[in-house]
mmCIF file of C-alpha atoms in Angstrom:
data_model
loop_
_atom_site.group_PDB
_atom_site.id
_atom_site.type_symbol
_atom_site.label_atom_id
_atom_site.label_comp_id
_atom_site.label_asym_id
_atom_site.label_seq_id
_atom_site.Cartn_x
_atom_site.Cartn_y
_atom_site.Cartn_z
ATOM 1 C CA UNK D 1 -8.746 -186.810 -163.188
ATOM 2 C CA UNK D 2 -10.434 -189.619 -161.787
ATOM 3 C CA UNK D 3 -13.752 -190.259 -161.089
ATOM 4 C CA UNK D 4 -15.573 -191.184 -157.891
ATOM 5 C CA UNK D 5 -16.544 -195.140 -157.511
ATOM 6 C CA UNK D 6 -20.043 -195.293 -156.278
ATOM 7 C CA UNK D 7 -19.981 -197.460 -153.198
ATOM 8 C CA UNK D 8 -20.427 -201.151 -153.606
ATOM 9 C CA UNK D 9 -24.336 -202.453 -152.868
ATOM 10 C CA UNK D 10 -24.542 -203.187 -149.265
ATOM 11 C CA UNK D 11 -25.309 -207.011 -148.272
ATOM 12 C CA UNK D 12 -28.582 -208.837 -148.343
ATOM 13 C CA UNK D 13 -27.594 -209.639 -144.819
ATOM 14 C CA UNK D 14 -25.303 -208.390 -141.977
ATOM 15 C CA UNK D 15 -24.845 -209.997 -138.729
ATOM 16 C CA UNK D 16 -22.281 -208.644 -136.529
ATOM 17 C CA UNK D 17 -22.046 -209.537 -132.554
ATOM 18 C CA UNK D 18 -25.718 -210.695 -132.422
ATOM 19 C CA UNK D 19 -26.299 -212.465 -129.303
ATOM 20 C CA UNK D 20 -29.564 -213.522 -128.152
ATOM 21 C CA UNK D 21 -30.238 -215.015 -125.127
ATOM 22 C CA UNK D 22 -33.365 -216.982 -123.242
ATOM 23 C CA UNK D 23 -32.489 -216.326 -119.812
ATOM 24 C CA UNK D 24 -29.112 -218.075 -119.034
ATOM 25 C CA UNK D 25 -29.343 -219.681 -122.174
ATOM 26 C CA UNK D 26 -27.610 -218.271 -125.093
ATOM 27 C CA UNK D 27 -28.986 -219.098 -128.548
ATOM 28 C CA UNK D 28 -26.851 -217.126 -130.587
ATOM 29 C CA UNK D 29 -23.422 -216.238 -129.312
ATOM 30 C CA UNK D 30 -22.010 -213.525 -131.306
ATOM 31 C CA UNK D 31 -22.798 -214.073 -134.756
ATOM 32 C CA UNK D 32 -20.911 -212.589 -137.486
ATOM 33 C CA UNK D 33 -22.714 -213.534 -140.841
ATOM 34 C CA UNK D 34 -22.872 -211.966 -144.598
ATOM 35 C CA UNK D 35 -25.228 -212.997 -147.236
ATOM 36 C CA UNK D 36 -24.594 -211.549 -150.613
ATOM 37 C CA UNK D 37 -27.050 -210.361 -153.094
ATOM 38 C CA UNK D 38 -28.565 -212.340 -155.240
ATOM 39 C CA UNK D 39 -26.928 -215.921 -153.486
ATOM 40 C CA UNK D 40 -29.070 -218.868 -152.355
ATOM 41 C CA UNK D 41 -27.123 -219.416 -148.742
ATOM 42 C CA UNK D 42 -27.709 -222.401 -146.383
ATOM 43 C CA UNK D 43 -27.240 -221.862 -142.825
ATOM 44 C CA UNK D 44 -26.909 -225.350 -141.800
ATOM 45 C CA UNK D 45 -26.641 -227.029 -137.986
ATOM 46 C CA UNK D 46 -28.191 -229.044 -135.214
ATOM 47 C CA UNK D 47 -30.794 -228.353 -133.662
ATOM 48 C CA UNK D 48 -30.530 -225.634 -130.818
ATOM 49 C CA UNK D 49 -27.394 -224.440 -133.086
ATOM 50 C CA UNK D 50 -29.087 -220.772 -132.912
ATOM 51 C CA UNK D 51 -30.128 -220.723 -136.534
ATOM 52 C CA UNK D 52 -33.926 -220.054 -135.712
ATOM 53 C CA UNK D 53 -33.932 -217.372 -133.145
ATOM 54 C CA UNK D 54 -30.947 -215.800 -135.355
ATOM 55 C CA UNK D 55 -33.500 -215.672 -138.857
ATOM 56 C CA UNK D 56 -36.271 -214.282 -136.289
ATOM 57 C CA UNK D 57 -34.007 -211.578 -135.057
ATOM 58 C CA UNK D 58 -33.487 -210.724 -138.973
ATOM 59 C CA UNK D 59 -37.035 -210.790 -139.538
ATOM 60 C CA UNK D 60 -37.751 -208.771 -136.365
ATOM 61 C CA UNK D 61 -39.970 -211.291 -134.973
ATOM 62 C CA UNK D 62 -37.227 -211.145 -131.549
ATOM 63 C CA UNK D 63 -35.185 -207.710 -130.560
ATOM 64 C CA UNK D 64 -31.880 -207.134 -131.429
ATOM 65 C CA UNK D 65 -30.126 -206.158 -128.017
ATOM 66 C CA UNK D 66 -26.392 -207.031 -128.235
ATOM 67 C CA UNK D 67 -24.759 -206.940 -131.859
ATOM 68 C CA UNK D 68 -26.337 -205.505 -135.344
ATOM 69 C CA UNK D 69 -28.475 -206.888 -137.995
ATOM 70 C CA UNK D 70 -29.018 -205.202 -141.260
ATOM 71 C CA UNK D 71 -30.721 -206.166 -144.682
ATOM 72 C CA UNK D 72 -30.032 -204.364 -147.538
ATOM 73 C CA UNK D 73 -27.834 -201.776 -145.278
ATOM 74 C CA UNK D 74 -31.414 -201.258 -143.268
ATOM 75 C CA UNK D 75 -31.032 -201.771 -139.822
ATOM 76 C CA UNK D 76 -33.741 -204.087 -137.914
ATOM 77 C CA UNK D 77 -33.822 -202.616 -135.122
ATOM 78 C CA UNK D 78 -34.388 -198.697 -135.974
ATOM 79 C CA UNK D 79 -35.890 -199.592 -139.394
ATOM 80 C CA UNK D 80 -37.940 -202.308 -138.921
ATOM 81 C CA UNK D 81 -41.061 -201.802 -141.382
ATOM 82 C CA UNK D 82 -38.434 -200.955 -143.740
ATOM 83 C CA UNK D 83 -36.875 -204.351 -143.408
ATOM 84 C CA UNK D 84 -40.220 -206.344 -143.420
ATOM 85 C CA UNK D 85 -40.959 -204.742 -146.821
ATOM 86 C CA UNK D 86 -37.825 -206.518 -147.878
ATOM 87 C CA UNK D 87 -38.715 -209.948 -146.896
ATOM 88 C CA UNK D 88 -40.632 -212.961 -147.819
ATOM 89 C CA UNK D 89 -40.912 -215.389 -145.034
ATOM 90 C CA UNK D 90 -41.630 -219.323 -144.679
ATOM 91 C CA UNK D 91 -41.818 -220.000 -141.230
ATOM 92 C CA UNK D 92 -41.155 -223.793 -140.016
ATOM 93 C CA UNK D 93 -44.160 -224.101 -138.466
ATOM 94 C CA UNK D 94 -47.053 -224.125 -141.266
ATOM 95 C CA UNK D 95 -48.861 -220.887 -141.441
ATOM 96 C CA UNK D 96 -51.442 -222.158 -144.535
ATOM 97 C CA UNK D 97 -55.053 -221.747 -143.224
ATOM 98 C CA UNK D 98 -56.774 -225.129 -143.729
ATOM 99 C CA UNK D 99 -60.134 -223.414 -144.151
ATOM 100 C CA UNK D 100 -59.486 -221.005 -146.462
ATOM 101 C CA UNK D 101 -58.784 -221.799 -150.608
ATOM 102 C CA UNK D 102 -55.585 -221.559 -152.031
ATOM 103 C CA UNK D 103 -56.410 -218.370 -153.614
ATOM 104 C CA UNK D 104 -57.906 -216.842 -150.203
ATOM 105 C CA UNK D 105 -54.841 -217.580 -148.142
ATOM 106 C CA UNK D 106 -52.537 -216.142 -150.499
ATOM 107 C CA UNK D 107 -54.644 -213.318 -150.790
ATOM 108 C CA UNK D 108 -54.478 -212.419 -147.032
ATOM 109 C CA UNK D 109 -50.563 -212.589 -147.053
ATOM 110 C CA UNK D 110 -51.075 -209.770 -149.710
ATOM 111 C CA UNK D 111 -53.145 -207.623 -147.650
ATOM 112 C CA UNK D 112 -51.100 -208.429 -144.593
ATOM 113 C CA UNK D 113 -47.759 -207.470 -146.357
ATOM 114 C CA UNK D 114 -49.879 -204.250 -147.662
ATOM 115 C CA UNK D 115 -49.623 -204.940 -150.999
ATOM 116 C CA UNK D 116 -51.364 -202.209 -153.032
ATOM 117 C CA UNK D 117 -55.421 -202.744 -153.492
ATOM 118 C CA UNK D 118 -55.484 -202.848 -157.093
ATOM 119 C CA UNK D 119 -52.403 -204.612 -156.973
ATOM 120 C CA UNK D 120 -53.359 -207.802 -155.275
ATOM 121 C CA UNK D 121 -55.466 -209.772 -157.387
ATOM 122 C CA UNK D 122 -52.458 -209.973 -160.119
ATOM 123 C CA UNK D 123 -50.327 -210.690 -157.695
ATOM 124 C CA UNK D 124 -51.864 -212.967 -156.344
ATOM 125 C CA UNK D 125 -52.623 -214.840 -159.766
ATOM 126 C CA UNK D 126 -48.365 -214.571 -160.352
ATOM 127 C CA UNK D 127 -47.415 -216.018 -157.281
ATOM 128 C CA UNK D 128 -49.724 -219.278 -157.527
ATOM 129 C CA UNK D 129 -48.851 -219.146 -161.226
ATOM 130 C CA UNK D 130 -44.897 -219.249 -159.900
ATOM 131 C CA UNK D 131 -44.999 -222.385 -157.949
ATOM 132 C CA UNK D 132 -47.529 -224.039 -159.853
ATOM 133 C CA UNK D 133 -50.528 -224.245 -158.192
ATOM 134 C CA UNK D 134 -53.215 -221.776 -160.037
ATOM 135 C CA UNK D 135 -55.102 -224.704 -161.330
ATOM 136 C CA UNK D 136 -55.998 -225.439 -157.606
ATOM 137 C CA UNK D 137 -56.142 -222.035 -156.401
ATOM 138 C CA UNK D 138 -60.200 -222.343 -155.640
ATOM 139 C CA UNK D 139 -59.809 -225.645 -153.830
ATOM 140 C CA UNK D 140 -59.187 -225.552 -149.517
ATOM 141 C CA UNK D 141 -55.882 -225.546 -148.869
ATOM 142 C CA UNK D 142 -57.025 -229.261 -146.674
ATOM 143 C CA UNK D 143 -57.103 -230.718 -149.514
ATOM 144 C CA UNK D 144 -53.546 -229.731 -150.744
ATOM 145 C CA UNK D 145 -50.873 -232.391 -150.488
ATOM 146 C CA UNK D 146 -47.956 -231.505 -147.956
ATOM 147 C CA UNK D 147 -45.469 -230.517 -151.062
ATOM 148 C CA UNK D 148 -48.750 -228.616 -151.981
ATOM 149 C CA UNK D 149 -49.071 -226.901 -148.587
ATOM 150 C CA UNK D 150 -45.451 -225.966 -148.810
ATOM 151 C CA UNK D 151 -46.008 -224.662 -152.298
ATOM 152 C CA UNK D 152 -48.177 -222.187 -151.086
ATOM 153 C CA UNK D 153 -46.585 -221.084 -147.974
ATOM 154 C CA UNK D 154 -43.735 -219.886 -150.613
ATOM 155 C CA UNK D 155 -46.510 -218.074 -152.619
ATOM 156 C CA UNK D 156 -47.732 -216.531 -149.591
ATOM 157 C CA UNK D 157 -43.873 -215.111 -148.939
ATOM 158 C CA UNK D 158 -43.553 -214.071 -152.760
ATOM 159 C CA UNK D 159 -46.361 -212.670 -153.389
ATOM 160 C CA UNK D 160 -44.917 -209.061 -151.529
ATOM 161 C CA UNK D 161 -41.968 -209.308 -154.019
ATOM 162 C CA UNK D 162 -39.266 -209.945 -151.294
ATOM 163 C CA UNK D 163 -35.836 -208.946 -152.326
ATOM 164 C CA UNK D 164 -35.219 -211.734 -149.816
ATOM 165 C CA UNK D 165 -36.611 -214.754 -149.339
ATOM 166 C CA UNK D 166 -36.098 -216.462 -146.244
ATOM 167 C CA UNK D 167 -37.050 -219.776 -145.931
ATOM 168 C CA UNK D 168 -37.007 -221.999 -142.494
ATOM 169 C CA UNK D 169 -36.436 -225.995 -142.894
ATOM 170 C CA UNK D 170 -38.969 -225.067 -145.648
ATOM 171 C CA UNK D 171 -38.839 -228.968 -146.608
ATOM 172 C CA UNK D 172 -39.201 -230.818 -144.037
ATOM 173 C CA UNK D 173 -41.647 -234.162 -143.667
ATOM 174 C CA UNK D 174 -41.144 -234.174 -147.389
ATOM 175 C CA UNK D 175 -40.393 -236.939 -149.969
ATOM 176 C CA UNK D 176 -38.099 -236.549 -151.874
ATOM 177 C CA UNK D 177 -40.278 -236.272 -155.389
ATOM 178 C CA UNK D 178 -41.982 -233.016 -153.235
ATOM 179 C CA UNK D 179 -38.424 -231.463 -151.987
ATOM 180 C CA UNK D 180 -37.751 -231.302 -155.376
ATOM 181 C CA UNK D 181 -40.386 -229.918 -156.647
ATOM 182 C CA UNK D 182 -39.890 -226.827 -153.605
ATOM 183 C CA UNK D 183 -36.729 -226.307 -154.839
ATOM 184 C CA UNK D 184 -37.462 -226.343 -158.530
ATOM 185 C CA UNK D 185 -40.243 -223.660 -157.772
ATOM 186 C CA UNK D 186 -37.495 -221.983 -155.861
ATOM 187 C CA UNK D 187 -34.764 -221.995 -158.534
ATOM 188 C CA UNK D 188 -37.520 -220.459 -160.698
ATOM 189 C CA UNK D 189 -38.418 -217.686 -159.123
ATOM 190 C CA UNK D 190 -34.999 -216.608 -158.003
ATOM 191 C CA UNK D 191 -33.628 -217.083 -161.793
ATOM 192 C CA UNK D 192 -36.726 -214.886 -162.839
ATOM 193 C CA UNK D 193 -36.000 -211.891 -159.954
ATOM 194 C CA UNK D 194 -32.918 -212.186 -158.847
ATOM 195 C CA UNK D 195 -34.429 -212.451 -155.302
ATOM 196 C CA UNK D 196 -31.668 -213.803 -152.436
ATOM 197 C CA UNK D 197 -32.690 -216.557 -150.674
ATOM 198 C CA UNK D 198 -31.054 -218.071 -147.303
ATOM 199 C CA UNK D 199 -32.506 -221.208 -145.975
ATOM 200 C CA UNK D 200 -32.494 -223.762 -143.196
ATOM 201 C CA UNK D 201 -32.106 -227.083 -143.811
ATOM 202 C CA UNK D 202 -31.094 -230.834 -142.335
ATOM 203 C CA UNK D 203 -30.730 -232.481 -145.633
ATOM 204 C CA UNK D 204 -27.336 -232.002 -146.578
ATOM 205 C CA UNK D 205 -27.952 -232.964 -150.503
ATOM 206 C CA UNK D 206 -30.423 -229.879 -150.689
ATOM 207 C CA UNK D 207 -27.323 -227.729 -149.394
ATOM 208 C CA UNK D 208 -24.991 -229.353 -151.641
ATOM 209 C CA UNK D 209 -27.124 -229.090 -154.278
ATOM 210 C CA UNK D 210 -28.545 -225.691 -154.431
ATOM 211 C CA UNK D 211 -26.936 -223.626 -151.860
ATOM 212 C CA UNK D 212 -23.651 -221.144 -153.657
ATOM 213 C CA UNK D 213 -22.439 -221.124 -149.938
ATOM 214 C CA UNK D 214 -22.993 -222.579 -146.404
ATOM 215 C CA UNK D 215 -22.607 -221.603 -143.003
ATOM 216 C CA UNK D 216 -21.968 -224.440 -140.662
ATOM 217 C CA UNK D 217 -24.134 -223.293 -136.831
ATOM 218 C CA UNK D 218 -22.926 -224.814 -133.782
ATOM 219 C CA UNK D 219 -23.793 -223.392 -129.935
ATOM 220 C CA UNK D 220 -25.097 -220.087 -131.674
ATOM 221 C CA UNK D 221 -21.695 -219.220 -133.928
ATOM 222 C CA UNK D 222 -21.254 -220.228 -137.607
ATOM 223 C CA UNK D 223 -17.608 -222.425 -137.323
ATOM 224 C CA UNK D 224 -17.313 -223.147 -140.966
ATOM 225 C CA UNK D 225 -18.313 -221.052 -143.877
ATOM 226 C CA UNK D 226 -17.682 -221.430 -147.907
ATOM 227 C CA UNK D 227 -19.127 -223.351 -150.880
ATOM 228 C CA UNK D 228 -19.968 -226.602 -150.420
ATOM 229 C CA UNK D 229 -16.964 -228.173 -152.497
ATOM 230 C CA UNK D 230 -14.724 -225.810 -150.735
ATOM 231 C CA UNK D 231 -16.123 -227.185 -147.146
ATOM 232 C CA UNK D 232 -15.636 -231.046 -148.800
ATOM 233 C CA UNK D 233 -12.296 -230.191 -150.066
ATOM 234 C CA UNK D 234 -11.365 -228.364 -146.972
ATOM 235 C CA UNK D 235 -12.145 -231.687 -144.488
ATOM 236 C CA UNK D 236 -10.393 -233.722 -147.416
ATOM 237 C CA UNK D 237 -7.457 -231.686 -146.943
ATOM 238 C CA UNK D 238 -6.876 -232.176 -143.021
ATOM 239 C CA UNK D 239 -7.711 -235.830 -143.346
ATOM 240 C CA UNK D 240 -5.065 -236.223 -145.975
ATOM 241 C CA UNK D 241 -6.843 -238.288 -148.257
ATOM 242 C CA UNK D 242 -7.658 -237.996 -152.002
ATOM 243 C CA UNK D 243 -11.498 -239.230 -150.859
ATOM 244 C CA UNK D 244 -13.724 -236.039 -151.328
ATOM 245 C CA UNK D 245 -16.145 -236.267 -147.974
ATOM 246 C CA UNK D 246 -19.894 -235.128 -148.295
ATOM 247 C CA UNK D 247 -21.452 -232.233 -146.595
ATOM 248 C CA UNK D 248 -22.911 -234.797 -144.004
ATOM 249 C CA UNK D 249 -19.074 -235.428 -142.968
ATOM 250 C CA UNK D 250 -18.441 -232.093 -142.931
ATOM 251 C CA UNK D 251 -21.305 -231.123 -140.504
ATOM 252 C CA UNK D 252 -20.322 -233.946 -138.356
ATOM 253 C CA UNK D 253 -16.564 -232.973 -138.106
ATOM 254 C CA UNK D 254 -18.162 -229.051 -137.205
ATOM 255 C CA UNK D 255 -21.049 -229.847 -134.964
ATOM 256 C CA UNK D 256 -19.892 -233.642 -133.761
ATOM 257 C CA UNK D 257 -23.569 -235.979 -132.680
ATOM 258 C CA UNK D 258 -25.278 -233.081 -132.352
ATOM 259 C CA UNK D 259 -27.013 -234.794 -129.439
ATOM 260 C CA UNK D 260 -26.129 -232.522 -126.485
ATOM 261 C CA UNK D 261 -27.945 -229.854 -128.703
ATOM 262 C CA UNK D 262 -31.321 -230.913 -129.104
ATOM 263 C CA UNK D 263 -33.537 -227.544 -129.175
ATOM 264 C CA UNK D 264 -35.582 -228.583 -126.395
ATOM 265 C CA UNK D 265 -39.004 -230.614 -126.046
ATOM 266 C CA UNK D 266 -41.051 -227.030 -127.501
ATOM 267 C CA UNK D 267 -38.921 -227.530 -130.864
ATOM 268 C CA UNK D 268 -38.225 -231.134 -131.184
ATOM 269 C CA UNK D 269 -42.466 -231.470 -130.903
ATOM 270 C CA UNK D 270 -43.193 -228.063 -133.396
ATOM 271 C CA UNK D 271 -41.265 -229.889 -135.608
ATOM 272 C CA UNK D 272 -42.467 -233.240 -135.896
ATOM 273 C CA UNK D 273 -46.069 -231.496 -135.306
ATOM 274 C CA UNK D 274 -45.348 -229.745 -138.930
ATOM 275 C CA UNK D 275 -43.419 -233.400 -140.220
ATOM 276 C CA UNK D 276 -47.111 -234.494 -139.821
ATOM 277 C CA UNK D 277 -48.811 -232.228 -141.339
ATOM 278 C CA UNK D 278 -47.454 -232.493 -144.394
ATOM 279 C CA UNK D 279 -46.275 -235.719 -144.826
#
C-alpha cells in the first residue's frame, strides 16, 4: 500500500499572463515567471524592460488585472495583506528618513509592517546587528554613507522577517567596496534564514556572481532564463566558439542597445536622483 506524497511547497513566486499596461503602453506583456524557494534570482534588463512595474504588481503596490501573481501559493490580488506579511521590500528610490536615527527609522518599518509591540525593540536591535550597523544606530541616518543608507533600507525590509526579500537595483550609485559590502550583508542573512531573495540589477558581475538563476526582461517578457553559466554557455554554443561570453554579452544578444527602451524622463531622473544620494 502506498502512501500519499504531500504536495510539493508552492513557489516563492508565480507569474503567469501578467500584463500591465499605462494606457497604450504595455510594461509587462504577459509574463510567465517562477522563483523557487530559498534562490537568490536576478531579473535582469534595460530599462523600461517591465521589471519594475512587474515587482510592484508582486508587492501589490499596482493591481493585477490580466494574468496571476502568487507568493508562497497566496494570491496578490484576493490575499493581499497576506502577501505583504511575506515580504521585505527595498524600493529603488531611497525610503531612509534623513531626520530620523538609524535606530528610529528602522523602528518605524517595524511598526509599519505591524510587528508585535514587545517584539520590536529586539528586532529592531537584530536587523541593524545583521547588516552591521548597530554601532551607528543612534546617529541620523544624514550622516550615513550611501553603502550605509543602503544598509539600512535592507534592515528596514528585514526587520518583518520576510520569507522574501525583494530588492530593486538595491546597489545602485555604489562603489564597488559598498556593493560588496550589500551583498555580503545579503548573503548573510539569507544563509542564516533561508529567506528568497529576487533582485534588480544593471551590473552584470553582481548577477553572475550571486544570483543561482537569471531572467533576461526585454519589452515586458523574460526571453532568456537559467543560471548564469548556462546563459554564457548557451550564447557560446550558437556562436560556435570555445570563448565562454559574459553575462554583459548575453544581455546584449537578448535585449540588443537597449536604447529604444529607455523608461522614460520620470525613471531615467528617479534614478540618477537616488545615484546622488548615495554616492
Amino acid at each position: 500500500m502506498t502512501r500519499p506524497t504531500d504536495p510539493p511547497p508552492p513557489d516563492a513566486v508565480t507569474c503567469a499572463g501578467l500584463v500591465h499596461t499605462f494606457g497604450e503602453t504595455r510594461a509587462v506583456d504577459g509574463l510567465d515567471l517562477s522563483v523557487r524557494p530559498g534562490e537568490v534570482f536576478g531579473l535582469l534588463g534595460p530599462n523600461g524592460a517591465g521589471k519594475t512595474t512587474a515587482i510592484r504588481c508582486l508587492t501589490t503596490l499596482l493591481p493585477v488585472r490580466t494574468g496571476t501573481v502568487s507568493v508562497f501559493g497566496h494570491d496578490t490580488t484576493g490575499e493581499r495583506m497576506a502577501v505583504r506579511r511575506l515580504l521585505g521590500y527595498v524600493p529603488q528610490q531611497l525610503s531612509a528618513d534623513s531626520a530620523l536615527t538609524g535606530r528610529e527609522n528602522v523602528a518605524l518599518f517595524a511598526r509599519v509592517f505591524d510587528v508585535p509591540r514587545r517584539e520590536r525593540g529586539e528586532r529592531v536591535t537584530q536587523a541593524l546587528t545583521a547588516v552591521g550597523l548597530a554601532d551607528a544606530a543612534e546617529r541620523l541616518a544624514g550622516t550615513y554613507s550611501g553603502g550605509m543608507v543602503r544598509r539600512l533600507e535592507l534592515a528596514q525590509a528585514l526587520v518583518s522577517a520576510p520569507r522574501l526579500l525583494i530588492l530593486d537595483e538595491p546597489t545602485i550609485g555604489l562603489d564597488p567596496i559598498a556593493r560588496t559590502g550589500v551583498w555580503e550583508h545579503i548573503n548573510a542573512v539569507r544563509a542564516a534564514t533561508g529567506m528568497t531573495v529576487l533582485v534588480t540589477t544593471h551590473y552584470m558581475d553582481e548577477a553572475d556572481q550571486y544570483c543561482d538563476r537569471v531572467g533576461l526582461m526585454h519589452r515586458g517578457r523574460v526571453r532568456a532564463l537559467g543560471t548564469p553559466a548556462e546563459l554564457r554557455r548557451g550564447l557560446a554554443d550558437r556562436r560556435g566558439t570555445d570563448t565562454l561570453p559574459t553575462l554583459e554579452d548575453v544581455f546584449r544578444d537578448v535585449a540588443g542597445s537597449g536604447l529604444d527602451s529607455g523608461g522614460g524622463f520620470r525613471d531615467v531622473r528617479s534614478t540618477r536622483r537616488t545615484a546622488r544620494r548615495v554616492g
